[in-house]
PDB file of C-alpha atoms and ligand atoms in Angstrom:
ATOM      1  CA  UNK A   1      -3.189 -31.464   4.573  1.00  0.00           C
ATOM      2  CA  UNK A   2      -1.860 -29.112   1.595  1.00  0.00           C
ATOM      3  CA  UNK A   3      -2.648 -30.620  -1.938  1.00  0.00           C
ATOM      4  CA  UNK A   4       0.010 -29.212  -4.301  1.00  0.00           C
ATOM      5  CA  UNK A   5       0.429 -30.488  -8.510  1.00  0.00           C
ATOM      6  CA  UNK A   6       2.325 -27.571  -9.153  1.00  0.00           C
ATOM      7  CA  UNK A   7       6.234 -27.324  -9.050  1.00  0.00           C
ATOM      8  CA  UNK A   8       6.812 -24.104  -8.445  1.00  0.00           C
ATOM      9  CA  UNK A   9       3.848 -23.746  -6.221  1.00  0.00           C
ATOM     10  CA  UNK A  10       4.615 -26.227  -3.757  1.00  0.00           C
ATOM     11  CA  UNK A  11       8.553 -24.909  -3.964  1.00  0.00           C
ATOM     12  CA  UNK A  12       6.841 -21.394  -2.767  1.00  0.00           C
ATOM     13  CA  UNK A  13       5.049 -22.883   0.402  1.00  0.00           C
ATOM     14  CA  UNK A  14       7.973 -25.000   1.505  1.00  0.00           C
ATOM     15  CA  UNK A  15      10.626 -22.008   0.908  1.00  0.00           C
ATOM     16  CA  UNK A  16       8.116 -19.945   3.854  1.00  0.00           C
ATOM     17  CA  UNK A  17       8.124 -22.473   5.633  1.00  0.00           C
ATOM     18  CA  UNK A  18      12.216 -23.310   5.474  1.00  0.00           C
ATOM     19  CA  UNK A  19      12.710 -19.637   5.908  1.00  0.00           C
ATOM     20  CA  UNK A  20      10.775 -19.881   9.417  1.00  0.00           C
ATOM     21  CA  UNK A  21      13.546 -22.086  10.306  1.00  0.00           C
ATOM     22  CA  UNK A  22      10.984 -25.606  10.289  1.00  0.00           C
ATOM     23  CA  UNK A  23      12.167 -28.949   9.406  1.00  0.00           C
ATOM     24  CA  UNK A  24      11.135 -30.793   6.536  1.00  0.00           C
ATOM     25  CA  UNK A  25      10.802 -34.795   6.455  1.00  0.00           C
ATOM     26  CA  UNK A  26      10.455 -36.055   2.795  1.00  0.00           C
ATOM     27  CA  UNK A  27       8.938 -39.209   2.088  1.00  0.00           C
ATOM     28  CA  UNK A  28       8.426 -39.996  -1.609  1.00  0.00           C
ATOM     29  CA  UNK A  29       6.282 -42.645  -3.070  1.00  0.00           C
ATOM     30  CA  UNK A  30       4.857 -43.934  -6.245  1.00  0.00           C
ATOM     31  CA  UNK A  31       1.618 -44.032  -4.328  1.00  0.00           C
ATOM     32  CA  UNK A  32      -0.416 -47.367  -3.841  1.00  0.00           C
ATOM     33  CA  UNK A  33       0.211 -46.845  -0.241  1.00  0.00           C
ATOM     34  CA  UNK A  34       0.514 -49.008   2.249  1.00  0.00           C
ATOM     35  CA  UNK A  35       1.862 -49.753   5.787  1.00  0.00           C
ATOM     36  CA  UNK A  36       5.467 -49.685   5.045  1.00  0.00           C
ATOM     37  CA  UNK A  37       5.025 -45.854   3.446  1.00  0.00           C
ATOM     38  CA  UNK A  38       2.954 -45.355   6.613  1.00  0.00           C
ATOM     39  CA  UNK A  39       5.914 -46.161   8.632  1.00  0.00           C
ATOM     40  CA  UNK A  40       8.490 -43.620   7.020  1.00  0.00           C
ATOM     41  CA  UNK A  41       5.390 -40.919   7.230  1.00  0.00           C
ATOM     42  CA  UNK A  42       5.092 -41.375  11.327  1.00  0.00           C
ATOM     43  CA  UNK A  43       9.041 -41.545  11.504  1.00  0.00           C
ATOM     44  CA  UNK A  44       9.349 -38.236   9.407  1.00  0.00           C
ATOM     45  CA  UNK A  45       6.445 -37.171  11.501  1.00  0.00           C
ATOM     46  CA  UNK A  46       8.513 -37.655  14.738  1.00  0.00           C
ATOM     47  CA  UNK A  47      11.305 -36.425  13.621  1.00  0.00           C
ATOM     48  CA  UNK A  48      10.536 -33.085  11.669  1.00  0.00           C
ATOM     49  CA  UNK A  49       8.021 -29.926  11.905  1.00  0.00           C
ATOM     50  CA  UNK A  50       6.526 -30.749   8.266  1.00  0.00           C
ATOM     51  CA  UNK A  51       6.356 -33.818   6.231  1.00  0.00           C
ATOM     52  CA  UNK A  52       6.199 -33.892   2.953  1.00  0.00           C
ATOM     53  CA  UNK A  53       4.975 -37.193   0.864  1.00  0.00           C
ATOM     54  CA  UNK A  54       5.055 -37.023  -3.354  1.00  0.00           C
ATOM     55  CA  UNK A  55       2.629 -39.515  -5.102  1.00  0.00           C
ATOM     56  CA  UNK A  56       4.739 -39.481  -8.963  1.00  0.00           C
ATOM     57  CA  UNK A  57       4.465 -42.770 -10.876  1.00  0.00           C
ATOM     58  CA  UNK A  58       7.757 -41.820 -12.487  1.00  0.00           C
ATOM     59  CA  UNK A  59       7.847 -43.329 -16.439  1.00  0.00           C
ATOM     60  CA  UNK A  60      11.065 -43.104 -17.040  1.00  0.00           C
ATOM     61  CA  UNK A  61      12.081 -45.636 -14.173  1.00  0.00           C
ATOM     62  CA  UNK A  62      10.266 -48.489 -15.725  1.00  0.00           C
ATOM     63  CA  UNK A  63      11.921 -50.374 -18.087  1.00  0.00           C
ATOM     64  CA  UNK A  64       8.697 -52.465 -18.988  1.00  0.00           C
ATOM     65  CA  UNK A  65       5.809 -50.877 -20.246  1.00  0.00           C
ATOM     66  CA  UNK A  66       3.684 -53.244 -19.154  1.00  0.00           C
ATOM     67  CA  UNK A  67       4.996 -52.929 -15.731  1.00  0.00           C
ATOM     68  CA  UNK A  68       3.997 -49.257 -15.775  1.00  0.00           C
ATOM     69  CA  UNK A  69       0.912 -49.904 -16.964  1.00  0.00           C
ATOM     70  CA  UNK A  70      -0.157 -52.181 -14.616  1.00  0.00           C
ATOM     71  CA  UNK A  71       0.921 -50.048 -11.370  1.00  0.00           C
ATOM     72  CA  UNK A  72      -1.296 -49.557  -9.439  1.00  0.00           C
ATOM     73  CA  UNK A  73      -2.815 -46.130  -8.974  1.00  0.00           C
ATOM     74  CA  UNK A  74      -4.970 -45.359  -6.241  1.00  0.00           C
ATOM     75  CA  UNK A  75      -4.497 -41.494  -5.299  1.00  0.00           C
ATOM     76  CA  UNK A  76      -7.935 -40.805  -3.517  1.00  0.00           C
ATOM     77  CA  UNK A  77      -7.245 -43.684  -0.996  1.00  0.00           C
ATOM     78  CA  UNK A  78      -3.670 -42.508  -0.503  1.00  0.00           C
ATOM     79  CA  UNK A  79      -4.818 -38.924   0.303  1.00  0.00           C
ATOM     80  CA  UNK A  80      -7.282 -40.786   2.634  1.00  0.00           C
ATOM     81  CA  UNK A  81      -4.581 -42.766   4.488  1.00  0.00           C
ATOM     82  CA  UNK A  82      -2.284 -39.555   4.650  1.00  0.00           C
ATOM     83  CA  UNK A  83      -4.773 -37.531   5.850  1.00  0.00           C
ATOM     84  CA  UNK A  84      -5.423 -39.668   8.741  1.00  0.00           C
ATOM     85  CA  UNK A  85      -1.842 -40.071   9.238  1.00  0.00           C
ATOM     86  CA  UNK A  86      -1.914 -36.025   9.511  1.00  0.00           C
ATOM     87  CA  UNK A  87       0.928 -35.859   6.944  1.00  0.00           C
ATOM     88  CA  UNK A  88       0.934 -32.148   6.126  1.00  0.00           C
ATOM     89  CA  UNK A  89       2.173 -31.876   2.509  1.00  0.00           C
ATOM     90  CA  UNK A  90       0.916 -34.564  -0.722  1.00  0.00           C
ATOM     91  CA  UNK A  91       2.686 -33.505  -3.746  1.00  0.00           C
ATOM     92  CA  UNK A  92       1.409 -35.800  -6.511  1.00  0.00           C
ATOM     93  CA  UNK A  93       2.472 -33.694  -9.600  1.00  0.00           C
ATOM     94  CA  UNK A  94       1.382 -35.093 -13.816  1.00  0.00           C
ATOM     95  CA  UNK A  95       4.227 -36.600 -15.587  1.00  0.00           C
ATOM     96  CA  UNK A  96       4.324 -33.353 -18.277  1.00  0.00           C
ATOM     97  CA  UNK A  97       4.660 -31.600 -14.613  1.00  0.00           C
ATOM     98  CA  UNK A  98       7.876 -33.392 -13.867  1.00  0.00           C
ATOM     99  CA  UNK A  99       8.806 -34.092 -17.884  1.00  0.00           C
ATOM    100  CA  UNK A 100       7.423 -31.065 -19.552  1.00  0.00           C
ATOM    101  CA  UNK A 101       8.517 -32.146 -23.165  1.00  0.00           C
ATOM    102  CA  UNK A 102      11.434 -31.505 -24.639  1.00  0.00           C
ATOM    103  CA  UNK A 103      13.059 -31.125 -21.365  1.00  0.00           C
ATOM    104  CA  UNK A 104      15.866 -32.933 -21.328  1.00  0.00           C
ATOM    105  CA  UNK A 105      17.057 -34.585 -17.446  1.00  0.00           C
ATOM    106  CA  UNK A 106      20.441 -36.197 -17.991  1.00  0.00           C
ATOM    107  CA  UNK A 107      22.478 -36.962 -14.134  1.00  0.00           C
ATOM    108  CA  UNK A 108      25.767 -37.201 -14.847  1.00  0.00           C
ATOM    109  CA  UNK A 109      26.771 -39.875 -12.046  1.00  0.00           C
ATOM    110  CA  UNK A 110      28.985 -42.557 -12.714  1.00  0.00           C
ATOM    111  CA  UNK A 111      27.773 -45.074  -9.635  1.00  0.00           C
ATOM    112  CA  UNK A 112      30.296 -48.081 -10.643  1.00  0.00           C
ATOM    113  CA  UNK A 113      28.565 -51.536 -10.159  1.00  0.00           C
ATOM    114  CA  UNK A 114      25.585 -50.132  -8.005  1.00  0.00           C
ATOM    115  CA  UNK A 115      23.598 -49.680 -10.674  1.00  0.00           C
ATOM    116  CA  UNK A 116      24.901 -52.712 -12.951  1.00  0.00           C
ATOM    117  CA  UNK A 117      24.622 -55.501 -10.165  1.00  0.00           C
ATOM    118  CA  UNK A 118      21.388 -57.283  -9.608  1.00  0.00           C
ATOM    119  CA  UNK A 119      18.306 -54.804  -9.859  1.00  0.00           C
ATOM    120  CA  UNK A 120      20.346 -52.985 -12.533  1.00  0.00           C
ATOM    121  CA  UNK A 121      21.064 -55.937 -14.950  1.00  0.00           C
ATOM    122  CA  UNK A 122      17.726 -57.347 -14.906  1.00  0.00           C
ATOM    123  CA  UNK A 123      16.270 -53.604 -15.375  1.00  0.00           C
ATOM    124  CA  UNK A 124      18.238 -51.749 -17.137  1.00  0.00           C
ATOM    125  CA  UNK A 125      18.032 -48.056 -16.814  1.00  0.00           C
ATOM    126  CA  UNK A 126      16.026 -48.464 -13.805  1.00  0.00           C
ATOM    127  CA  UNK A 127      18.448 -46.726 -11.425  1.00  0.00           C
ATOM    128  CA  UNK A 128      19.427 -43.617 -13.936  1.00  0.00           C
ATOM    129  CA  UNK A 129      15.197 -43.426 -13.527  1.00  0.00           C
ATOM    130  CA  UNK A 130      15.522 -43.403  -9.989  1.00  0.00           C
ATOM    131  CA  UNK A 131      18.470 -41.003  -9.551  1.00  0.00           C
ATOM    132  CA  UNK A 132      16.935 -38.852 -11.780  1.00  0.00           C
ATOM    133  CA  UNK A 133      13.611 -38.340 -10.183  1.00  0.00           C
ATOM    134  CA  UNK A 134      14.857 -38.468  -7.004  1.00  0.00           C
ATOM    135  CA  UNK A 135      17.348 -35.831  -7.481  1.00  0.00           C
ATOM    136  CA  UNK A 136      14.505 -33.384  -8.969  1.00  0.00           C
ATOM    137  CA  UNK A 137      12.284 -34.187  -6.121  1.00  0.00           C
ATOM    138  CA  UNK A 138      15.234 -33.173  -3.471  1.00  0.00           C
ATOM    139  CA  UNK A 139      15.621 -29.933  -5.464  1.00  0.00           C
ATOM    140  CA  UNK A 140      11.548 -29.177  -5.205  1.00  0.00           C
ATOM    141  CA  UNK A 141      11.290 -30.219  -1.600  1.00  0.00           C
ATOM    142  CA  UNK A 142      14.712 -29.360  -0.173  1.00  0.00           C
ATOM    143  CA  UNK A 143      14.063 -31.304   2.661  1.00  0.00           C
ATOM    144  CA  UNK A 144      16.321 -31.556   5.763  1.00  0.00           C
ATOM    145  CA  UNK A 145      15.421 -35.561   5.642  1.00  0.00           C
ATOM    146  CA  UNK A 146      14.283 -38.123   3.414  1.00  0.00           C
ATOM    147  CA  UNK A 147      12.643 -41.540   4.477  1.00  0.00           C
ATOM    148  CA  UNK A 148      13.158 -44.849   2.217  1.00  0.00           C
ATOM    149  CA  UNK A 149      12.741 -48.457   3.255  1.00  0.00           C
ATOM    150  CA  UNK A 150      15.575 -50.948   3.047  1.00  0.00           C
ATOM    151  CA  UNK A 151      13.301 -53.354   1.306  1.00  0.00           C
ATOM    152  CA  UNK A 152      14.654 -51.006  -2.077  1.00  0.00           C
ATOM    153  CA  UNK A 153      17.889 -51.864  -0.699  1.00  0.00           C
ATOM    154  CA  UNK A 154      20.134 -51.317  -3.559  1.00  0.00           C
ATOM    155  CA  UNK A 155      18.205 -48.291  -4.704  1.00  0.00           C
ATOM    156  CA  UNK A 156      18.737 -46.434  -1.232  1.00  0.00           C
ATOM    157  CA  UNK A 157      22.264 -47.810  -1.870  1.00  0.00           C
ATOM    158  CA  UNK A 158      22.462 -45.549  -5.235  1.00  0.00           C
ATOM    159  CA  UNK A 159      20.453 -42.877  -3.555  1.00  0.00           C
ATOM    160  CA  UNK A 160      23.113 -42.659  -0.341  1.00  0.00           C
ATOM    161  CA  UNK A 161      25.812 -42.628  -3.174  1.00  0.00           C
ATOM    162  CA  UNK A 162      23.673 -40.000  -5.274  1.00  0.00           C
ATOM    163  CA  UNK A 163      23.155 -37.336  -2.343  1.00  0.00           C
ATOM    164  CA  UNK A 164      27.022 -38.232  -1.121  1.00  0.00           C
ATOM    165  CA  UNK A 165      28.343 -37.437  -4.802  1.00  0.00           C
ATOM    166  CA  UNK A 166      26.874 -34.110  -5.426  1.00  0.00           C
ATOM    167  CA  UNK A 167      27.165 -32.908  -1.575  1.00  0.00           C
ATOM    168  CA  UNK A 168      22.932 -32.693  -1.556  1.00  0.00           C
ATOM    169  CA  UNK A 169      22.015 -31.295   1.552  1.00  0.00           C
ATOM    170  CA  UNK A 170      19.581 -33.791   2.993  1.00  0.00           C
ATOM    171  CA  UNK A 171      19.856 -36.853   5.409  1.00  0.00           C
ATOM    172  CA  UNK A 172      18.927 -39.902   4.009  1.00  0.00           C
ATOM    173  CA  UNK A 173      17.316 -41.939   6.966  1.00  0.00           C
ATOM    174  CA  UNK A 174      17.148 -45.679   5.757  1.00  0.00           C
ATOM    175  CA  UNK A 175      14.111 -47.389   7.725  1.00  0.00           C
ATOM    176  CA  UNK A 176      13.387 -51.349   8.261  1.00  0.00           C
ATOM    177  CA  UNK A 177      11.247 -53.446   6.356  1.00  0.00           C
ATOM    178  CA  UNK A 178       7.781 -53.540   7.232  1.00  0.00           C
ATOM    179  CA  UNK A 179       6.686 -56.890   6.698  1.00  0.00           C
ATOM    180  CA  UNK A 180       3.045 -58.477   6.822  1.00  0.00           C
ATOM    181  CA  UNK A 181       2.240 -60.611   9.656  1.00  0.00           C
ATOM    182  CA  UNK A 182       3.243 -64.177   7.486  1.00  0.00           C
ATOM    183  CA  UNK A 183       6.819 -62.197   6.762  1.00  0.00           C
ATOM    184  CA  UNK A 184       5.728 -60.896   3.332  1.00  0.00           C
ATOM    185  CA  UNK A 185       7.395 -57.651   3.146  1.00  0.00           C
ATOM    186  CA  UNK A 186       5.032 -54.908   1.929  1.00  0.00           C
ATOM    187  CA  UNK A 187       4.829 -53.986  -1.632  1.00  0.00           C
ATOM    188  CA  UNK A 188       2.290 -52.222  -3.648  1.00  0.00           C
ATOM    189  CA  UNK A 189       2.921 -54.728  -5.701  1.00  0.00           C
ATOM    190  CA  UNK A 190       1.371 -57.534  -3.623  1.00  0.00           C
ATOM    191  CA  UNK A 191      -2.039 -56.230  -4.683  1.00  0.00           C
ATOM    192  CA  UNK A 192      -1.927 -57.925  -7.593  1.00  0.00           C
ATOM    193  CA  UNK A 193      -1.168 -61.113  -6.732  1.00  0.00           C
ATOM    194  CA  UNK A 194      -3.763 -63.624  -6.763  1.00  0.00           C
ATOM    195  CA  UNK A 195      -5.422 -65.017  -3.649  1.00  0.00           C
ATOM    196  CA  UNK A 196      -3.081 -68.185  -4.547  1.00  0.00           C
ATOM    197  CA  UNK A 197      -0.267 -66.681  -5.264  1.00  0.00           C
ATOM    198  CA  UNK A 198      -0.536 -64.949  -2.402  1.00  0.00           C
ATOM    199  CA  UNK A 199      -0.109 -67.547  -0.129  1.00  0.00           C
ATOM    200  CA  UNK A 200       2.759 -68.410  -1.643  1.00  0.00           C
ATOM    201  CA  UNK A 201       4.749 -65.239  -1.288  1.00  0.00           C
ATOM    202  CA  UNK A 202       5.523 -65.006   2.260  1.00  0.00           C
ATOM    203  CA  UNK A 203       7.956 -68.739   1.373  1.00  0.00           C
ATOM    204  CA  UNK A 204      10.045 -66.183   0.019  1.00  0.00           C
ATOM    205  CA  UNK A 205      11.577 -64.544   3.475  1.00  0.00           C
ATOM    206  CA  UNK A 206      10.908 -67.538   5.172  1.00  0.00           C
ATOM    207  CA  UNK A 207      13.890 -68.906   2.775  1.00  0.00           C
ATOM    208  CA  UNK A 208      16.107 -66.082   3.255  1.00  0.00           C
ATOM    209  CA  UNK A 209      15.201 -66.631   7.060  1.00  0.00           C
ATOM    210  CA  UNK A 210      16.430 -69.762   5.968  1.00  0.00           C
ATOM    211  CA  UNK A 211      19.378 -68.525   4.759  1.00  0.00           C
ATOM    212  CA  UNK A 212      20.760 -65.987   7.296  1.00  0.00           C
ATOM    213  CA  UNK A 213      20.769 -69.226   9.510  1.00  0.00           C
ATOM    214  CA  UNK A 214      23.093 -71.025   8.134  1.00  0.00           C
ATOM    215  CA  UNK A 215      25.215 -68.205   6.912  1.00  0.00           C
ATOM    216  CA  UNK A 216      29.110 -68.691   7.696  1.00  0.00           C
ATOM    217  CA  UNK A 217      28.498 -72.295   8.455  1.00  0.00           C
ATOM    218  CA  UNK A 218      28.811 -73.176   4.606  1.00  0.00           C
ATOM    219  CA  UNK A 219      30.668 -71.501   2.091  1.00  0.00           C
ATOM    220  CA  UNK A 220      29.389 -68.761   0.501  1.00  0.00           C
ATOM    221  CA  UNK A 221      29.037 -70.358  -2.977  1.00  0.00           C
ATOM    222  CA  UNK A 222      27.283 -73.140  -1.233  1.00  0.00           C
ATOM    223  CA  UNK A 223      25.166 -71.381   0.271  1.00  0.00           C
ATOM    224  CA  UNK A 224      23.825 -68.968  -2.985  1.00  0.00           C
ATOM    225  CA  UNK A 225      23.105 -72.834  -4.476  1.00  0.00           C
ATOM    226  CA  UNK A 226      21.266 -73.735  -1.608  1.00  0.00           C
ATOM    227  CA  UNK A 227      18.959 -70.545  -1.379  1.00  0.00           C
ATOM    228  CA  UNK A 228      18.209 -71.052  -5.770  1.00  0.00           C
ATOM    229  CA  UNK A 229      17.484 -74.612  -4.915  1.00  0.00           C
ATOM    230  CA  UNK A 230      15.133 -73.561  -2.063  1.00  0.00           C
ATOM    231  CA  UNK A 231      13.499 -71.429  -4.610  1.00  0.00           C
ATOM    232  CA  UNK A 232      13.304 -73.772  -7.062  1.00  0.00           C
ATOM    233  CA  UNK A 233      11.131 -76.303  -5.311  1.00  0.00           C
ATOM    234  CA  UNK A 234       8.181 -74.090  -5.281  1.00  0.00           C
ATOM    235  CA  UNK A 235       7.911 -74.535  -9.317  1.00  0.00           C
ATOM    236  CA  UNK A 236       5.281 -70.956  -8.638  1.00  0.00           C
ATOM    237  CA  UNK A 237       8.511 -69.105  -7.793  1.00  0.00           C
ATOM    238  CA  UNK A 238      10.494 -68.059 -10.957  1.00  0.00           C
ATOM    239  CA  UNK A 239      13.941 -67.225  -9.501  1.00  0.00           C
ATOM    240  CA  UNK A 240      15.812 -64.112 -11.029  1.00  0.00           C
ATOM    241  CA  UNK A 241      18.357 -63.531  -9.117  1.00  0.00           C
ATOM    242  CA  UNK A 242      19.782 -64.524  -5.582  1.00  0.00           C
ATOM    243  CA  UNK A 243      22.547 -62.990  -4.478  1.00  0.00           C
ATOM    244  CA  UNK A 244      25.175 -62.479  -1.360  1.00  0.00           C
ATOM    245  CA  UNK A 245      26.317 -59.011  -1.406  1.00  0.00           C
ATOM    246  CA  UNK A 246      28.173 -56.152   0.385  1.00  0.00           C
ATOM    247  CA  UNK A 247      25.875 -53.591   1.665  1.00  0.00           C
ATOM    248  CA  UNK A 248      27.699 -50.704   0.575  1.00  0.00           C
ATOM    249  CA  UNK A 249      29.506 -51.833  -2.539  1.00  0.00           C
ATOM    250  CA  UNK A 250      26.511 -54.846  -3.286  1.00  0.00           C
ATOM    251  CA  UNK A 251      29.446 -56.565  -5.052  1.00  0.00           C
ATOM    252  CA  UNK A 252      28.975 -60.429  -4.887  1.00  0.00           C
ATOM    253  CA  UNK A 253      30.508 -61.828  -1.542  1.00  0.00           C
ATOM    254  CA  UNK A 254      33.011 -64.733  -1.962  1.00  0.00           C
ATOM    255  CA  UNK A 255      33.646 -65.517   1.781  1.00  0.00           C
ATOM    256  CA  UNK A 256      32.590 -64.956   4.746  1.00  0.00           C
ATOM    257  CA  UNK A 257      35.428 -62.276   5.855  1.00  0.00           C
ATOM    258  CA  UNK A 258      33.890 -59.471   6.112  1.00  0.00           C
ATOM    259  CA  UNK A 259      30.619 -61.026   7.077  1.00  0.00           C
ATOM    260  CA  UNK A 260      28.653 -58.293   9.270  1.00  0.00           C
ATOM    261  CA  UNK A 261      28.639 -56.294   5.805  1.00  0.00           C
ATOM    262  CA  UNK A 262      26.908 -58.797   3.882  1.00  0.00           C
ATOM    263  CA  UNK A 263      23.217 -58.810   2.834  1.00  0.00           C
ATOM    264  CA  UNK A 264      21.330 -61.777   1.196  1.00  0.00           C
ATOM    265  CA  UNK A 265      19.275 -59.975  -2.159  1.00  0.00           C
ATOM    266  CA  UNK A 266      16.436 -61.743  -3.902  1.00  0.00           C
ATOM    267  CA  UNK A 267      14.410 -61.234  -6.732  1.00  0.00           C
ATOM    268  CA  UNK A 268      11.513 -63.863  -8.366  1.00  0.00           C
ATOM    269  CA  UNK A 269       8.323 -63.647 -10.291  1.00  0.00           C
ATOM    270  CA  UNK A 270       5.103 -65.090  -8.736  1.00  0.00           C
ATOM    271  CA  UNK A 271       3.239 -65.452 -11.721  1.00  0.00           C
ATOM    272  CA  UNK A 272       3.539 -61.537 -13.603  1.00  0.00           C
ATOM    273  CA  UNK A 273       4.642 -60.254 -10.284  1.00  0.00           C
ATOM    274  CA  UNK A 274       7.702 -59.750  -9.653  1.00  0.00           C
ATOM    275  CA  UNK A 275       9.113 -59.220  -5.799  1.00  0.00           C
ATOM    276  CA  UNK A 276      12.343 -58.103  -4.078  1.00  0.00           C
ATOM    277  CA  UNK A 277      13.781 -58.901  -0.977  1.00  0.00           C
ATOM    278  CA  UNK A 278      16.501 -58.585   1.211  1.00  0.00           C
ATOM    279  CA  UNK A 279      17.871 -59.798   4.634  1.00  0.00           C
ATOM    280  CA  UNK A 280      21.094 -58.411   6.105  1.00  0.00           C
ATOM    281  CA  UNK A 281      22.691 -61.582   7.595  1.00  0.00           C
ATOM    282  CA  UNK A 282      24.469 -60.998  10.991  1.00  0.00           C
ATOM    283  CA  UNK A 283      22.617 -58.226  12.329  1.00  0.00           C
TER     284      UNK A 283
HETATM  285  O1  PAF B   1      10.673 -46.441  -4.138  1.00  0.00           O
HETATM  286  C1  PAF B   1       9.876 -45.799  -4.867  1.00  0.00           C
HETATM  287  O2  PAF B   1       8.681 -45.792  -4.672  1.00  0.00           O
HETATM  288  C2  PAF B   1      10.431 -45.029  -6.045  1.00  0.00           C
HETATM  289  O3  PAF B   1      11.498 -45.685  -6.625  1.00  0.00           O
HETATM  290  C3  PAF B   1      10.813 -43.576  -5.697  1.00  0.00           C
HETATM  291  C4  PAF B   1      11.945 -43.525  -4.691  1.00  0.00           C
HETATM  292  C5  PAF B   1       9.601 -42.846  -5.154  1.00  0.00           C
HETATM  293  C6  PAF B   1      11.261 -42.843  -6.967  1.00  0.00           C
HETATM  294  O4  PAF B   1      10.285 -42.842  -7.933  1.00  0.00           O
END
């Protein structure tokens, strides 16, 4: 596997390698690797002549400090695990790298409620972060395909937008869930929950399993009350928000019209952790 921290040197190797007509699968991560990221590395694998992961904590996507600070970083094992999983490219570049200073990045993308609805209220700026990073790591890499999971839902929602918006030359390939055995769905995050708290988390999907059953057989008001209530019982579980949403628009669903579109969206803090989830409701 190639080891690159440099911009433009990594832009070099992958322009040879585009040139000799290869494919390039792009998966990029914040590192802390687990099986989910492992899954988008073997699809990319399958489906392209290189893959390509980054490793960037990028700053300027948190909108807690603390949250930044606590992330976990763990770039010798994730070298490890890619290296077994024969990815071919790690691109794990220093924030003055991506943000030399004084640089200024500024997207100018207007993406309507996508970014104001749910992730985006409760963390502002987040998805401006996101664009922005992303958008500079599509430039470096140029890949032909890029790999995120759908448990980011709304942020592969703003990233679909992004790449549709400025005609970006890459395929975004949106890829399930990976979940842990118990339904958990795989977070670097779950590493920091305690032994306790972690056998509280996997109640989360088991309510939106919950949920997605008895989805068109209430209203959909009902039903949101239902889900917080669920929530609420286990006094560990700190709801933020639970939501019924399109999975284009993610505006707030009031029926159940057009209800193969709609996606059930949750967010809650187990203890200092905080978790997302999602489960698309009649697919
Ligand atoms: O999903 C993530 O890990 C990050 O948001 C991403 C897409 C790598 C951008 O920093």
């Amino acid at each position: 596997m190639r080891q690159f921290t440099r911009i433009q040197e990594v832009k070099d190797y992958l322009k040879t390698e585009i040139q000799k007509g290869l494919t390039i699968g792009f998966v990029p991560t914040m590192g802390a690797l687990h099986e989910g990221h492992l899954g988008l590395i073997r699809r990319s694998k399958l489906e392209n002549d290189i893959t390509v992961c980054s490793i960037f904590v990028n700053p300027i996507q948190f909108n807690n400090q603390e949250d930044l600070a606590k992330y976990p970083r763990t770039f010798e094992q994730d070298r490890r695990m890619l290296e077994e999983h024969a990815c071919d490219v790690v691109f794990a570049p220093e924030k003055a790298e991506m943000y030399p200073d004084g640089e200024i990045y500024l997207l100018d993308i207007e993406f309507g409620m996508l970014d104001k609805v749910m992730e985006g209220k409760f963390r502002p700026g987040h998805f401006n972060g996101v664009a922005i990073v992303v958008k500079k790591l599509f430039d470096i890499v140029k890949p032909t395909r890029a790999y995120f999971g759908k448990k980011d839902f709304q942020q592969l929602a703003v990233i679909k937008y992004l790449v549709e918006k400025l005609e970006l030359p890459v395929e975004i390939i949106s890829c399930e869930t990976i979940r842990e055995p118990d339904g958990l769905a795989m977070s670097s995050r779950n590493t920091r929950l305690t032994n306790a708290e972690r056998n509280i988390a996997p109640k989360i999907y088991q309510i939106l399993c919950d949920v997605k059953e008895k989805a068109g057989t209430i209203p959909v008001s009902e039903l949101k009350e239902w889900g917080i209530k669920k929530i609420q019982e286990n006094p560990a579980l700190r709801v933020e928000y639970f939501e019924i949403g399109d999975k284009q628009s993610l505006l707030p669903a009031e029926n159940w019209k057009y209800k193969n579109q709609l996606v059930a969206f949750i967010a809650v803090f187990l203890g200092e952790v905080r978790l997302i989830d999602n489960i698309e409701l009649f697919s």
